[in-house]
Amino acid sequence: MSPDESGYTYPISGTLKTVFGFQAFRPNQESIISSILENRDVFAVMPTGGGKSLCYQLPAMLMRGTAIVISPLISLMKDQVDAAEENGIDAAFMNSSMNADEMSDVYRRLKYNKLKLLYIAPERFAMPHFIEKLKAASISFFAIDEAHCISEWGHDFRPDYLGLSLIPEKFQNVPVAAFTATATQRVQEDIIDRIGLRKPHIVRASFNRPNLFYEVRAKAKIEPQILDFLKDHQGESGIIYRTTRDSVMEIANFLKSNGIAALPYHAGLPQEERKRNQEAFNRDEAQVIAATIAFGMGIDKSNVRFVIHADLPKNIEGYYQETGRAGRDGEPAHCLLFFGRGDIPKIRYFINNITDEREKDIAVEKLNQTVGYASHNVCRRRQLLGFFGEDYPHDNCGGCDICSGSVEQIDITIDARILMSAASRTGQRFGAGHIVDIVTGADTKRIREFKHNEVKTFGAGKGKDKKYWRSLVDELLAQEALMREGDTYPVLKITQKGSDIMFGREVITALKKEEIKTTQKKKGIQEGYDEALFARLRNLRKKLAEANQVPPYIIFSDKSLHEMCRLYPSTLSNMRQISGVGDVKLERYGEKFIHEIARYLTENPEVR
Ligand code: ADP
Ligand code: ZN
């Protein structure tokens, strides 16, 4: 192929296959790439795992000159460059960790047009002569990653990013593409304005992550519960989030003593150790990382198969971001939240320490939303997307515990009346715990003190346990028959809908969830693969990764390996059909994997 007048070669779908080994574009990738190729600015909000890197790597391959990628994290730059090089793309990075020789080498490659991609940190734009050096080279376009860092309205403002507004000014005919995974409408406008994008092609992708399975389980004894989950997920990479540093250490030690390769990560650990642990996780040497939310930015690992929240998250945005680290490769991944009411007072305690009243109100509101997410019998995906202003168009998402359980509608009117009557007869002045005590006929000091054992509904719900009545309170709150009032000691109030139910003007039903086994759930999303072979290919991948000093997922993603474990490619041309196998990887690794698959099949003739 030779370049046409505008400087790039067609077709882009050919490049997608030969360089990246992919059959089809993900949503929005093609329109973004075409815009860049037409020299148009781009602004794109795409969720984690949406495939942003390809949106600039592919046009960089096709256009004349070097694409400059601005990226805030040094640790990620190296991974990105390694990944590009594995696909045969000439790439380099420039950052403060490099010595003078290394720098001048990169400048030389830039000057002689030997680079398709150059990753740089934003602060470089403030350095003298840097812009002139870029001007002396041939620049195809600029890509700004994590573009929300330029906005003070965003959650990650970095003053260094402000210098990027120089780009459109100094490079008038060079397109600029800005990418982010989080931007409200307001942040979006701010980003476009601050960088100075010129009538950009705007993309707001759906935040739905179809390959993620969302589940909430009741939290009881958390350690054995996690161990139980891990039994079904042997050898799979995953993150366990906990709120405090102590609990991170506890769970990591507990898992270690149960033979699981787990490492801790939190801001209290020495920098060196944190780095080492993250690296070990990245390289599949540690299966599990137990972490506080300090573990976040800078994880590019594509084969995270599960994210567990062992404690209640403080807000839904954070929850979405954290779960978003699962399944970047597009393969099924599990997001499990353990929800226990006992976590609520702990978060309230933090909230009570906030001095700014407005901030405090927001924090309470956010906490209520998370509790709602965990306790409402509403499709988890619908709730998450609704939170980002997106209306999920289907009745059943097939990828959450609510939608995939065998769900049954049951009438809960009678029990709802018992509960609400207890609240009403005690003047709507008590919290859920006390009301449940009344209904179940508990003998507590408070009950005796207030003579609540004389209330008509005292003990009327004895036949069912406290847990049941507790969850009924949640249900009534979720369906807005009850509401909570007050911050520190919230009391239950009966709403209009609640009194309609109480006085027989309305009935109320709830979904009854049946427990189903994890393995069953996954089938709906993706068909299976040969797990024994996968273990072997994963081993081979790890060896190659060690030899090349790159993370394993950069050699091949889990998705590529899973496909190999379904299709058993035996020739190079079969191998070529596997997603993620481009020309360069085919040449580098094709034979080795074919050989391993053939050996496996000879040793296990019954497989085929
Ligand atoms: P983001 O930066 O948006 O979080 P990445 O660029 O890291 O996402 O891409 C996530 C994963 O999806 C990577 O493993 C990447 O190779 C893969 N990917 C990207 N585009 C495609 C595609 N068109 N087909 C299949 N896989 C893709
Ligand atoms: Zn659902």
Short mmCIF file of C-alpha atoms in Angstrom, two decimals, residues 211-212 236-239 281-282 284 295 299-307 322-329 331-334 553 558:
data_model
loop_
_atom_site.label_atom_id
_atom_site.label_comp_id
_atom_site.label_asym_id
_atom_site.label_seq_id
_atom_site.Cartn_x
_atom_site.Cartn_y
_atom_site.Cartn_z
CA ASN A 211 -19.04 -8.64 29.64
CA LEU A 212 -19.21 -7.74 33.33
CA GLU A 236 -7.87 -16.21 37.72
CA SER A 237 -6.52 -12.73 38.39
CA GLY A 238 -8.59 -10.54 40.64
CA ILE A 239 -8.72 -7.52 42.91
CA PHE A 281 0.09 -8.84 40.03
CA ASN A 282 0.62 -7.41 36.56
CA ASP A 284 0.50 -12.95 36.96
CA PHE A 295 -4.91 0.81 43.95
CA ILE A 299 -3.60 -0.59 36.18
CA ASP A 300 -3.69 -1.49 32.55
CA LYS A 301 -3.87 -5.23 33.14
CA SER A 302 -6.43 -6.54 30.71
CA ASN A 303 -7.05 -9.96 32.25
CA VAL A 304 -8.52 -9.04 35.61
CA ARG A 305 -11.28 -11.68 35.86
CA PHE A 306 -12.98 -10.50 39.03
CA VAL A 307 -13.25 -7.49 41.31
CA GLU A 322 -13.24 -0.01 40.47
CA THR A 323 -15.37 -2.73 38.92
CA GLY A 324 -14.43 -1.28 35.55
CA ARG A 325 -10.94 -2.65 36.01
CA ALA A 326 -12.31 -6.11 35.38
CA GLY A 327 -12.53 -7.59 31.92
CA ARG A 328 -10.83 -4.95 29.83
CA ASP A 329 -10.12 -7.65 27.27
CA GLU A 331 -13.97 -11.55 28.19
CA PRO A 332 -16.48 -12.37 30.95
CA ALA A 333 -15.55 -11.02 34.35
CA HIS A 334 -17.31 -11.01 37.70
CA TYR A 553 -1.37 -9.91 28.76
CA ASP A 558 -7.01 -13.81 27.85
#
